[in-house]
Coordinates of C-alpha atoms and ligand atoms in Angstrom, one line a residue:
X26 CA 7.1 11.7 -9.6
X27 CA 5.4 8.7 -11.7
X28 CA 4.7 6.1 -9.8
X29 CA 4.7 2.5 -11.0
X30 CA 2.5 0.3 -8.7
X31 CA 4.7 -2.7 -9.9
X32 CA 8.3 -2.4 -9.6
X33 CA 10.7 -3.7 -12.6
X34 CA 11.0 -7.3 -10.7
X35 CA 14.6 -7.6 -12.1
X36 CA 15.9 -4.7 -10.7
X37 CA 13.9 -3.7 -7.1
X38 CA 12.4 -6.3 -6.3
X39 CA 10.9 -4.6 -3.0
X40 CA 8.4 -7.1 -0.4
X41 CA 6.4 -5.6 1.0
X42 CA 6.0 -3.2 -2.1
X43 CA 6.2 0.6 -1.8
X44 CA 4.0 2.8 -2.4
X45 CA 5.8 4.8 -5.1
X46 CA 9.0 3.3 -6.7
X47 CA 11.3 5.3 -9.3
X48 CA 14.2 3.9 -11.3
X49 CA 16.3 6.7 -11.8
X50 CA 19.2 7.0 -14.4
X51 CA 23.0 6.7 -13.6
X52 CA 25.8 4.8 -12.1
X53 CA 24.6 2.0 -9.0
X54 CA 26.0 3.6 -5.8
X55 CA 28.6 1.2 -4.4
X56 CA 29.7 -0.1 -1.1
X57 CA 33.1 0.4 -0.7
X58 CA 36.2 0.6 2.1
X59 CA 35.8 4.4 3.3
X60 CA 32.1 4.6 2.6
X61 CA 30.6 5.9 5.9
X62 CA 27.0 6.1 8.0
X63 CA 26.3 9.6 8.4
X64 CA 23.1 10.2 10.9
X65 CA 21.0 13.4 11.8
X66 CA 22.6 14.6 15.4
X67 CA 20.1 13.3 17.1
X68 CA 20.2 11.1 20.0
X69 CA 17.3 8.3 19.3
X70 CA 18.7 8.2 15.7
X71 CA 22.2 6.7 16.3
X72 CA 21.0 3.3 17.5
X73 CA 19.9 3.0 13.3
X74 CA 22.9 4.4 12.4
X75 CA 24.6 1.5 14.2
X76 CA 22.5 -0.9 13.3
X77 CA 23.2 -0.2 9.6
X78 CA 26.7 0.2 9.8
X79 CA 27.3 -2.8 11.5
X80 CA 24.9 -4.6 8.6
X81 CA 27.2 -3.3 6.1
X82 CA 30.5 -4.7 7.6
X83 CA 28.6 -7.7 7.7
X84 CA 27.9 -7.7 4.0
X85 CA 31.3 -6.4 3.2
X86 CA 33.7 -7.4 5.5
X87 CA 35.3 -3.4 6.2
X88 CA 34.5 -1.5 9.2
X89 CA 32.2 1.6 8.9
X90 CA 32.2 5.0 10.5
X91 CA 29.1 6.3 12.3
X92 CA 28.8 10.3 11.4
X93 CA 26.6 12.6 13.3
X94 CA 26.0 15.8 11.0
X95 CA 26.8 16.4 7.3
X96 CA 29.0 14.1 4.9
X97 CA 32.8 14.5 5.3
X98 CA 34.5 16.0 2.8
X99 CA 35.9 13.3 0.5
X100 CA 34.0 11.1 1.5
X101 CA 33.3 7.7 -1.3
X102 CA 30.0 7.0 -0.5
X103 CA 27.5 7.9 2.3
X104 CA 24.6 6.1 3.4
X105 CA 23.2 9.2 5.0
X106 CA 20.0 8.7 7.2
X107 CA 18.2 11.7 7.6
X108 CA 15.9 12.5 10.3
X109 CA 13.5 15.4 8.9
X110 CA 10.6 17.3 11.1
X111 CA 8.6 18.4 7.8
X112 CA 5.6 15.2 7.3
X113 CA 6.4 16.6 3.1
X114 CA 9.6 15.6 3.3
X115 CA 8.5 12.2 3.1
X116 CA 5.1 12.9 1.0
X117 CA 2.7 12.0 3.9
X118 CA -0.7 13.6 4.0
X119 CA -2.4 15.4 6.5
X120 CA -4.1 13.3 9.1
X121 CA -2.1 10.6 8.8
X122 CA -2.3 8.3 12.2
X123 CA 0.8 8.5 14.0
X124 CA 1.7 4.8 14.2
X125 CA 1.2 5.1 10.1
X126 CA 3.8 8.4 10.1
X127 CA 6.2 7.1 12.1
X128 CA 7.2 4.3 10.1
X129 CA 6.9 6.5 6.4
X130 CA 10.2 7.0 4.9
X131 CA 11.7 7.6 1.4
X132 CA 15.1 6.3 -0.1
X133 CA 17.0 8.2 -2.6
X134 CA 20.0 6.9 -4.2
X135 CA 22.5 8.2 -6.5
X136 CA 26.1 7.0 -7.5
X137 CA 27.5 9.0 -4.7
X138 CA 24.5 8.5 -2.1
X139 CA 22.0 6.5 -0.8
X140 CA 19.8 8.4 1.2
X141 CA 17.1 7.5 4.1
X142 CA 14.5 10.4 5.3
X143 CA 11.7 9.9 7.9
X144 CA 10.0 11.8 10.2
X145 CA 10.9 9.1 13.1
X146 CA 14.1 6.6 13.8
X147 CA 11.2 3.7 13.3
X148 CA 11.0 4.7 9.4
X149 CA 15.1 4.9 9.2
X150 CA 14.8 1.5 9.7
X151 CA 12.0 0.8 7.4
X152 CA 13.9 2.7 4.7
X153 CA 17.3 1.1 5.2
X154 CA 15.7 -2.3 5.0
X155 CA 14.5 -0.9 1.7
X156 CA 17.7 -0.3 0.7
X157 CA 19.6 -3.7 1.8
X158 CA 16.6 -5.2 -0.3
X159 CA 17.7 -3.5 -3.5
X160 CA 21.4 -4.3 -3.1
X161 CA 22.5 -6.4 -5.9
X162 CA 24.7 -9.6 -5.5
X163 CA 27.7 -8.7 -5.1
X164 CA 30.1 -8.2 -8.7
X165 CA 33.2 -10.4 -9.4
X166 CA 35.4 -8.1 -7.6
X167 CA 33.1 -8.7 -4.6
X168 CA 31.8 -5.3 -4.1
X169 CA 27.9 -4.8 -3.1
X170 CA 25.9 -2.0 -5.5
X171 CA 22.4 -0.4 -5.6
X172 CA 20.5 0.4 -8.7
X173 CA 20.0 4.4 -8.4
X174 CA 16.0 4.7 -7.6
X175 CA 13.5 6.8 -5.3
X176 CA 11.0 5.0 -3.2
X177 CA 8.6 7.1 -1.3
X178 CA 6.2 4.6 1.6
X179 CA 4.5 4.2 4.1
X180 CA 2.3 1.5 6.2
X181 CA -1.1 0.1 5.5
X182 CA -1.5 -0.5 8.9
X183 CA 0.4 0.4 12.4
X184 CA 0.5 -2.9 13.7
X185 CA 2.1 -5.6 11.6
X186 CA 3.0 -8.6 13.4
X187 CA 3.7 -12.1 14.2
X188 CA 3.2 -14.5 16.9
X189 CA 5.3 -16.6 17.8
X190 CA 4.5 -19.7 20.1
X191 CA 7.2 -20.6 22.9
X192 CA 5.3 -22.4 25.0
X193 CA 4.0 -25.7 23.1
X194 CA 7.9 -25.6 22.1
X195 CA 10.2 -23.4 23.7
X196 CA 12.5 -21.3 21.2
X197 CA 16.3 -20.1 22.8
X198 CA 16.7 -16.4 22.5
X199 CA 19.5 -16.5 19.7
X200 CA 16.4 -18.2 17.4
X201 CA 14.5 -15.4 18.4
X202 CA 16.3 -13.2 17.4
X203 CA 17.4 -14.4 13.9
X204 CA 12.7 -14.3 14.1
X205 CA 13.4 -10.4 14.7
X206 CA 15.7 -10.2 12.2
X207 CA 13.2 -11.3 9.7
X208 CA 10.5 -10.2 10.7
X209 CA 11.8 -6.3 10.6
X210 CA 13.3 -7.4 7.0
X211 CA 9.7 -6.9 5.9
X212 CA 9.1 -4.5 8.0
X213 CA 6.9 -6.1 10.6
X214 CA 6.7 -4.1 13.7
X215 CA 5.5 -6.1 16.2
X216 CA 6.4 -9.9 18.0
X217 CA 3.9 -11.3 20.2
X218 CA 5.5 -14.1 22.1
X219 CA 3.1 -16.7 23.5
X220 CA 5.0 -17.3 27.0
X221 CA 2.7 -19.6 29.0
X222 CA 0.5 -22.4 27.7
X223 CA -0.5 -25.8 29.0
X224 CA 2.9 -27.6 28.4
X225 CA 5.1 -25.0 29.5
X226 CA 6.3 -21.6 31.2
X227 CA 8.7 -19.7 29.8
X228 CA 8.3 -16.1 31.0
X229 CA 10.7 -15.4 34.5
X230 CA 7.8 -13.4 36.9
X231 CA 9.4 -11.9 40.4
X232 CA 8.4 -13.1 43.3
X233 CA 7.1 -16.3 41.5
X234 CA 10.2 -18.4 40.3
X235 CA 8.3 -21.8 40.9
X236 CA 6.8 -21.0 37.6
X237 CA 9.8 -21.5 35.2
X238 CA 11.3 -23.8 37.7
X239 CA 9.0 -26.4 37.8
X240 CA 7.0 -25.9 34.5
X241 CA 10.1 -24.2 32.5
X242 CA 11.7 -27.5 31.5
X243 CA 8.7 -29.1 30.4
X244 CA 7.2 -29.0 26.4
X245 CA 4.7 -31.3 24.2
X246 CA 5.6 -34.8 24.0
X247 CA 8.0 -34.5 26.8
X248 CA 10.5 -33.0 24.3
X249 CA 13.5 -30.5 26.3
X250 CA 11.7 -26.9 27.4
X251 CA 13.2 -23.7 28.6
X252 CA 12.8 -20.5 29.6
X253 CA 13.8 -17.1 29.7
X254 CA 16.2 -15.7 32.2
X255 CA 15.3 -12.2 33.5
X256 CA 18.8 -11.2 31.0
X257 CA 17.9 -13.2 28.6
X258 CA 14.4 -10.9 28.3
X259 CA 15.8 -7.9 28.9
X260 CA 18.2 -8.2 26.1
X261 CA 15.2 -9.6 23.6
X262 CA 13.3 -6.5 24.5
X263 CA 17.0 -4.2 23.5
X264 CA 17.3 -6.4 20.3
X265 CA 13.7 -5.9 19.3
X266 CA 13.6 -2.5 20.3
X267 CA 16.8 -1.5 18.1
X268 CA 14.8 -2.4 14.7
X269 CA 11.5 -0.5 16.2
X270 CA 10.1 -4.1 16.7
X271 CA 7.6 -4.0 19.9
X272 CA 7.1 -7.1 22.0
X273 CA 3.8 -7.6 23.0
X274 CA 4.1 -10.5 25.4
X275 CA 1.4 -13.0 26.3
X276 CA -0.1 -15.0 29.5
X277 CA -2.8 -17.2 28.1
X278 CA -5.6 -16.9 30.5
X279 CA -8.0 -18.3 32.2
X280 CA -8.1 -21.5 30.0
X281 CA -4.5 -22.6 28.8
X282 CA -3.0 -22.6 31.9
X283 CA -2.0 -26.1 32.7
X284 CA 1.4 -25.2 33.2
X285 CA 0.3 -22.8 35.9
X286 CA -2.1 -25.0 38.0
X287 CA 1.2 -27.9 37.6
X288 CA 3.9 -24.9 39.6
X289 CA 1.0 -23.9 42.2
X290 CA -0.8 -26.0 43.4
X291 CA -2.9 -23.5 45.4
X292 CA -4.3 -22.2 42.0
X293 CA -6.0 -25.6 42.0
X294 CA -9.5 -26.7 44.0
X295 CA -8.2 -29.5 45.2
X296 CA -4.7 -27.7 46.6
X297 CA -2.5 -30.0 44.8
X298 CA -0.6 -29.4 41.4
X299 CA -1.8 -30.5 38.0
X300 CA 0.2 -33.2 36.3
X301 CA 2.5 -32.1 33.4
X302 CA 1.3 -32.0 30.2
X303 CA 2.7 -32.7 27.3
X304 CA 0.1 -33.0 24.6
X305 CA -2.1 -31.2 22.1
X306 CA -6.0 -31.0 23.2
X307 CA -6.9 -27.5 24.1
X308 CA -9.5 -26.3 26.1
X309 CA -9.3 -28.2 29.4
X310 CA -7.0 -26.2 31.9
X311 CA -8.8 -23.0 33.8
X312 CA -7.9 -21.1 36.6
X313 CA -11.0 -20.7 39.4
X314 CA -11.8 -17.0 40.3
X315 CA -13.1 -17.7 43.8
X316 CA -9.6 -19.1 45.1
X317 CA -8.0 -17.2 47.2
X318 CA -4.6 -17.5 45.2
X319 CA -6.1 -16.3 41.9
X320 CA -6.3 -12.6 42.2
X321 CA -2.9 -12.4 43.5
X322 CA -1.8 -14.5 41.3
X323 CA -3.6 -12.3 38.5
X324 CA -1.8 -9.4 40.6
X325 CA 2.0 -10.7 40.4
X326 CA 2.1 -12.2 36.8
X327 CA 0.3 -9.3 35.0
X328 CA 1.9 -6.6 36.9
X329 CA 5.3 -8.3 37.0
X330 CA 5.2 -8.9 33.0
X331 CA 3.8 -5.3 32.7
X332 CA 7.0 -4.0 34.5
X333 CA 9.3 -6.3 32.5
X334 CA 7.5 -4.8 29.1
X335 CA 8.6 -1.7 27.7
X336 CA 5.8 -1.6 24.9
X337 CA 2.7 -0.1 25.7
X338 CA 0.4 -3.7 25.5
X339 CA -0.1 -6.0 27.5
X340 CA -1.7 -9.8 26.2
X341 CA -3.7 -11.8 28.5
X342 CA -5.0 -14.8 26.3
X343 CA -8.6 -15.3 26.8
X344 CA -8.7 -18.3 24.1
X345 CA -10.5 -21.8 24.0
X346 CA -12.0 -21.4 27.6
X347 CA -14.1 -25.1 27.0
X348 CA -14.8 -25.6 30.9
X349 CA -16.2 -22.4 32.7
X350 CA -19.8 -20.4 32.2
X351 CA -19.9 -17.6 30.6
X352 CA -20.3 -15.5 34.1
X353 CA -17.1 -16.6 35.4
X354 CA -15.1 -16.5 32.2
X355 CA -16.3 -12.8 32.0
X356 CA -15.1 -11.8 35.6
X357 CA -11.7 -13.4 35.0
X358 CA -11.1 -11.7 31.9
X359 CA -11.8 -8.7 33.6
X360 CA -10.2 -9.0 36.4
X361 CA -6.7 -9.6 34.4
X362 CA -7.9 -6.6 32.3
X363 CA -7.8 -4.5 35.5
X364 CA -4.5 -5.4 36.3
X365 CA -3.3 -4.8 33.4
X366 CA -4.7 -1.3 33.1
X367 CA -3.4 -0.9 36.5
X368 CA 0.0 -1.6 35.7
X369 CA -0.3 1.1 32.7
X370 CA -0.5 -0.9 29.6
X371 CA -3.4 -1.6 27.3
X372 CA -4.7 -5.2 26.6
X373 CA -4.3 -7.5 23.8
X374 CA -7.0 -10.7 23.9
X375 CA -8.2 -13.0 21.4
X376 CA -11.6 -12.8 20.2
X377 CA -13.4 -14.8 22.6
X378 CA -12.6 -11.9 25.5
X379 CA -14.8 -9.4 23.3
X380 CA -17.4 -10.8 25.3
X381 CA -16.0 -9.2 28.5
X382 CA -16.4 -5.6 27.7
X383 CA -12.8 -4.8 27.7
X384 CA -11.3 -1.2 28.3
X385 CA -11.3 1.3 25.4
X386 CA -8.4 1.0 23.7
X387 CA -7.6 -2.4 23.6
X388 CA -7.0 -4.4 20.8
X389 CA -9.3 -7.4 20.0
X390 CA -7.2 -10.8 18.0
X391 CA -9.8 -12.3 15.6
X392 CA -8.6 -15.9 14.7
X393 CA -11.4 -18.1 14.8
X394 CA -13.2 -17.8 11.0
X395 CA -15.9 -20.5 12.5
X396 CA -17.3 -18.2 14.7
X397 CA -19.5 -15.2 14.4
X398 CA -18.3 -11.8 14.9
X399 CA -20.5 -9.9 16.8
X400 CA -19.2 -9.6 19.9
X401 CA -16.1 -8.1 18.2
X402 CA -18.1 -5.9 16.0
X403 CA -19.5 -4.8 19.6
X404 CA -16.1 -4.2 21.0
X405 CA -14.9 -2.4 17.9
X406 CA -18.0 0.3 18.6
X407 CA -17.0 0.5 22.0
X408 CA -13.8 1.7 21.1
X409 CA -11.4 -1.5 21.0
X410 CA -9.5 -1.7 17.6
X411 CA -9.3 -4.8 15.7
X412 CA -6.2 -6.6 15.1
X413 CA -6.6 -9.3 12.6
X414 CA -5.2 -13.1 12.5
X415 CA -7.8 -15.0 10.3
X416 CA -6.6 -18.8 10.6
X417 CA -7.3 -19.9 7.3
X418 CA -4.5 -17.2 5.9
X419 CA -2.3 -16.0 8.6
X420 CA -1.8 -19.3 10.8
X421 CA 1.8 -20.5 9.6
X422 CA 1.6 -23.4 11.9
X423 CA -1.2 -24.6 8.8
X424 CA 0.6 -27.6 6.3
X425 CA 1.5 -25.8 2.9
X426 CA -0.7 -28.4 1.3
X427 CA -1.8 -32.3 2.0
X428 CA 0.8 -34.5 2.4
X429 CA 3.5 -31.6 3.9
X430 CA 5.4 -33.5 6.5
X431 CA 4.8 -30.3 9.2
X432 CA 1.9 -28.5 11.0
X433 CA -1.8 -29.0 11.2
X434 CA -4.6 -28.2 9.0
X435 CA -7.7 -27.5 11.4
X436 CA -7.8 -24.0 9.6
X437 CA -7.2 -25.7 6.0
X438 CA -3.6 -25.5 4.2
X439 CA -1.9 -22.7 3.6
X440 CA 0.2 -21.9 0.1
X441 CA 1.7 -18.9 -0.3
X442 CA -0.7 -17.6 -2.7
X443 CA -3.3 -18.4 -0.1
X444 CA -1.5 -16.6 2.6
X445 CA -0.5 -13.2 0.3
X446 CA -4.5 -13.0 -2.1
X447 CA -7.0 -12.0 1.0
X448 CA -8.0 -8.4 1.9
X449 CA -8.5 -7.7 5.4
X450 CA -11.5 -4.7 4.6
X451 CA -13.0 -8.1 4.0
X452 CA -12.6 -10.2 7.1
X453 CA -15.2 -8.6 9.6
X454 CA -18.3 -6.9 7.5
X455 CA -19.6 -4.2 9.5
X456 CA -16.7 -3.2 11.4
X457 CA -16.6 0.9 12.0
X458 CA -13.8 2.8 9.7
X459 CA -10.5 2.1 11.3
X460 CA -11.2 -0.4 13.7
X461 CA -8.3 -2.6 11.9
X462 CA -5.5 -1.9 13.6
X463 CA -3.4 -4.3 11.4
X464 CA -2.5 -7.5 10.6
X465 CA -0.9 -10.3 12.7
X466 CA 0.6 -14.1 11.4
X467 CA 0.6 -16.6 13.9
X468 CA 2.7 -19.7 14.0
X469 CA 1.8 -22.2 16.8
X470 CA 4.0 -24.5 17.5
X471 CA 2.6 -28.1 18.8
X472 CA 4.4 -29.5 15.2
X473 CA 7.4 -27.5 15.2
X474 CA 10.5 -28.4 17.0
X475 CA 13.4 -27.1 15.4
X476 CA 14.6 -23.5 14.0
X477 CA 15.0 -25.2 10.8
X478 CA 11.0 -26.5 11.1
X479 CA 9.8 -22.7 12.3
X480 CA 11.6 -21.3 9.7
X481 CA 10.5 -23.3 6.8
X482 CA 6.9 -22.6 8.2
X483 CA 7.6 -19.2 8.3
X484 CA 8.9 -18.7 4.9
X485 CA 7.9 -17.8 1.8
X486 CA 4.8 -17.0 3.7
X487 CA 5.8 -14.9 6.1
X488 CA 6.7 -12.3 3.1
X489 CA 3.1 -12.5 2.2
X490 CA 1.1 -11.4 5.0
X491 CA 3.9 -8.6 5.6
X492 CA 2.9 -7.2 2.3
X493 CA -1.0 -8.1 2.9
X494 CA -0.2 -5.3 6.1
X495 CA 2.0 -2.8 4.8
X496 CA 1.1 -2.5 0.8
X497 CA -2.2 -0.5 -0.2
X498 CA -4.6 -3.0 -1.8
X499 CA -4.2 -1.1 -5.2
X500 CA -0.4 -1.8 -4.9
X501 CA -0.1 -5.3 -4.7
X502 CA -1.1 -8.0 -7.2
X503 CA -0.1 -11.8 -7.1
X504 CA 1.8 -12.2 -10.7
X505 CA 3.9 -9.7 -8.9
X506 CA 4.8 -10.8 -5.3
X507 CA 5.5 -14.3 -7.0
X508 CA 8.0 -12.5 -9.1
X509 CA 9.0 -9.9 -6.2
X510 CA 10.0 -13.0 -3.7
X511 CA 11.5 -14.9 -6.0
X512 CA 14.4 -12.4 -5.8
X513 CA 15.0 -13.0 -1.7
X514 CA 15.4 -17.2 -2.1
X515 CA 19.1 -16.6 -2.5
X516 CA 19.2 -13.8 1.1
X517 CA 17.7 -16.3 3.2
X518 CA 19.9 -18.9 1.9
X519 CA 23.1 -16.9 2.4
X520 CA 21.5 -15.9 6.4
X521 CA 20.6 -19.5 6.6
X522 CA 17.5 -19.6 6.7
X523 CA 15.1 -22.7 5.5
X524 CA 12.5 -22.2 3.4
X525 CA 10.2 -24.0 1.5
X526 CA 10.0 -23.7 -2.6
X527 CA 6.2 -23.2 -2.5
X528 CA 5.5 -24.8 -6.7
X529 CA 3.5 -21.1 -7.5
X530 CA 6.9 -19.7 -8.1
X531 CA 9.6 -19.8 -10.1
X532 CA 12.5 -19.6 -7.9
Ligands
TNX629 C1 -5.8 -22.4 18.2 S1 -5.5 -19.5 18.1 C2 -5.3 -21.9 19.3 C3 -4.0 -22.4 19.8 C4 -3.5 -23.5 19.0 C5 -3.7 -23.2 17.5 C6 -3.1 -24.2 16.6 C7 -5.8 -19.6 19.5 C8 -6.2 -18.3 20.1 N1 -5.8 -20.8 20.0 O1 -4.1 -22.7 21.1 O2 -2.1 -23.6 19.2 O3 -5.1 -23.1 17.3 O4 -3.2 -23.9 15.2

């Protein structure tokens, strides 16, 4: 197969960009009443099948049959997704991680078929998101058609992801989910929630309900808060889980835990509870390891999120600890490490934590460009992978440019050709071979109120890191991502999403 590192922008207009695409020649395959979802007979396949039928009828307005086994006879059309056990079926070479080969697919459409192989149900999804992305508007008689073409992909990285803070403001889960929905559009596979900050609480932990009852309704600048209900998590976790999106969720500890030291007061020196906050310094709040609530405290929050988590990480903060010595810090980042190891998961903490000696295999969040790296270059030898969050690309909480009306710029502004033209090889020198893990956008949300604020931070911009973590760096070029995303302006307007017009593109 030939494979064009820039698709025609006109026709496929792919983000994040495949590895190999192929126009082929013939008829566009058509969505039409009587096409039908046929799916491998495999259990841990249907939920995809579902998923994309149900994403059809939404596009088209007719109902959609799910399959199991081989296209009906007389079928119209068949979006067939194909589960395959052979790693050639979808091109992948030997030794390719696992968290890389679960998520390859390829897409081959003809007038009669479009079809989606992959060695795993994550990389069904993957592929059909390909797929919705090279549907055309629909034609004056309103049906929906695909340009016939091969794509053949896979993943840069295993962890692609985005962080999404709930805590400065709190986001319901409906608006979380429409931030899954995107996100797995461009093939993200991972949403780190920031649950618990200074200004509020917003994760349900049993045995412990004075945490979302007296620091759930609180938020900066007194605006309403919120929290989740033990459904409403549960039901995230399902949503996420359908469109192979892993929740890592996250405490902030020691320092950011205002919130905390407001619902118990026994967490504090002084036995009574911290005032509410409600505005933006970091860097004050820390818990005290030598009271006798803090390791139980430790105990109940890490091991009750643990048990409320079905992915396999675990985040415990570690950030902006302005107020302890280094001794202390050390032991309490520990000490949640060990809880979290003993609850079976593996941890997640920003870069500061390096310092600690965390457990092999956990994952080390570099944000802060300011500061050297060698404590993370330390962790990365001692087995810890790398996940990176550079502030100065990835931090979608950062203004576009001066005088935008939302978000901060303590990292610098952010355009979108800012956020897409870095290479993460180049973040940490001196990191061992395949210490990055991935790539992870953050958006913070002290400025950001609304969904229609959150989503205009997130996009165009959010399209550009996805491709910084999924596209090989001899795959991607600027003059064609600006011309690549052009082509989605008018999907997010017809889901309703905001966006911003960012002037490098002709939209
Ligand atoms: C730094 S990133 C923080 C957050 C702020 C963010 C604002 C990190 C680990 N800590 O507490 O919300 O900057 O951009």
């Amino acid at each position: 197969m030939s494979d064009h590192a820039v698709p025609d922008p006109d026709e496929l207009p792919f983000v994040p960009a495949p590895l190999h695409v192929e126009r082929r020649p013939g008829d566009p395959f058509r969505l039409r009443p009587g096409t039908v979802v046929v799916v491998s007979p495999r259990a841990e396949a249907v939920s995809t099948a579902v998923l994309v039928a149900e994403r059809i009828t939404h596009m088209c307005g007719f109902p959609v049959a799910v399959v199991q086994g081989s296209v009906p006879a007389g079928t119209e059309g068949a979006v067939v997704l194909r589960l395959a056990t052979d790693p050639a079926a979808v091109d992948l070479p030997p030794g390719t991680p696992p968290d890389v080969a679960e998520d390859a697919y390829r897409v081959d459409v003809d007038a009669h078929r479009a079809v989606v192989t992959a060695l795993a149900p994550a990389g069904l999804v993957r592929g059909a998101r390909t797929l919705q992305q090279a549907s055309r508007r629909p034609d004056a008689d309103g049906w929906w058609s695909f340009p016939p073409f091969t794509v053949v992909d896979r993943p840069r990285f295993g962890w692609r992801g985005l962080s999404l803070d709930v805590a400065r403001h709190f986001f319901a889960p409906a608006v979380v989910r429409r931030v899954i929905d995107l996100a797995s559009t461009y093939k993200l596979n991972v949403l780190h929630l920031h649950l618990t900050d200074d200004q509020g609480w917003r994760v349900p932990i049993a045995g412990r309900p004075e945490l979302t009852e007296r620091s759930g309704p609180t938020a900066v600048d007194g605006d309403p808060g919120g929290a989740y209900t033990a459904a409403d998590w549960t039901e995230l976790l399902a949503y996420a889980a359908t469109r192979h999106v892993t929740v890592v969720p996250e405490v902030d500890l020691p320092g950011h835990v205002n919130a905390a030291l407001h619902a118990v007061p026994e967490l504090n020196p002084d036995g009574r509870p911290a005032a509410v906050y409600t505005g933006t310094d970091v860097g004050f709040s820390r818990l005290t390891l030598d009271l006798p609530a803090t390791r139980p405290f430790l105990a109940q929050v890490l091991g009750g999120l643990a048990a409320m988590t079905t992915g396999p990480f675990v985040h415990v903060g570690g950030d902006e600890v302005l107020t302890m010595d280094r001794d202390e810090y050390v032991r309490l980042v520990r000490a949640a490490a060990t809880e979290v190891v003993a609850a079976g998961k593996r941890v997640v903490a920003w870069q500061e934590a390096a310092v600690a000696g965390l457990p092999r295999g956990s994952v080390v969040q570099l944000w802060d460009e300011r500061e050297g790296h060698e404590a993370v270059v330390a962790a990365a030898r001692a087995g810890c992978g790398v996940l990176l969050s550079p502030a100065s690309r990835v931090y979608l909480d950062m203004r576009y440019e001066p005088s935008f009306p939302l978000g901060t710029d303590w990292a610098g502004t952010i355009d979108l050709r800012r956020a897409y033209e870095w290479e993460p090889d180049d973040v940490v020198p001196d990191l061992p071979p395949r210490a990055v893990v991935g790539v992870e956008a953050a958006v913070w949300t002290e400025t950001i109120r609304t969904p229609e604020e959150l989503f205009r931070m997130l996009l165009p911009r959010l399209a550009a890191v996805a491709e910084v973590a999924w596209s090989a760096p001899g795959r991607r070029s600027w003059d064609s991502f600006a011309t690549r995303v052009a082509a989605h302006s008018w999907r997010w307007d017809q889901a309703g999403y905001a966006w911003h017009p960012d002037p490098a593109v002709t939209w």
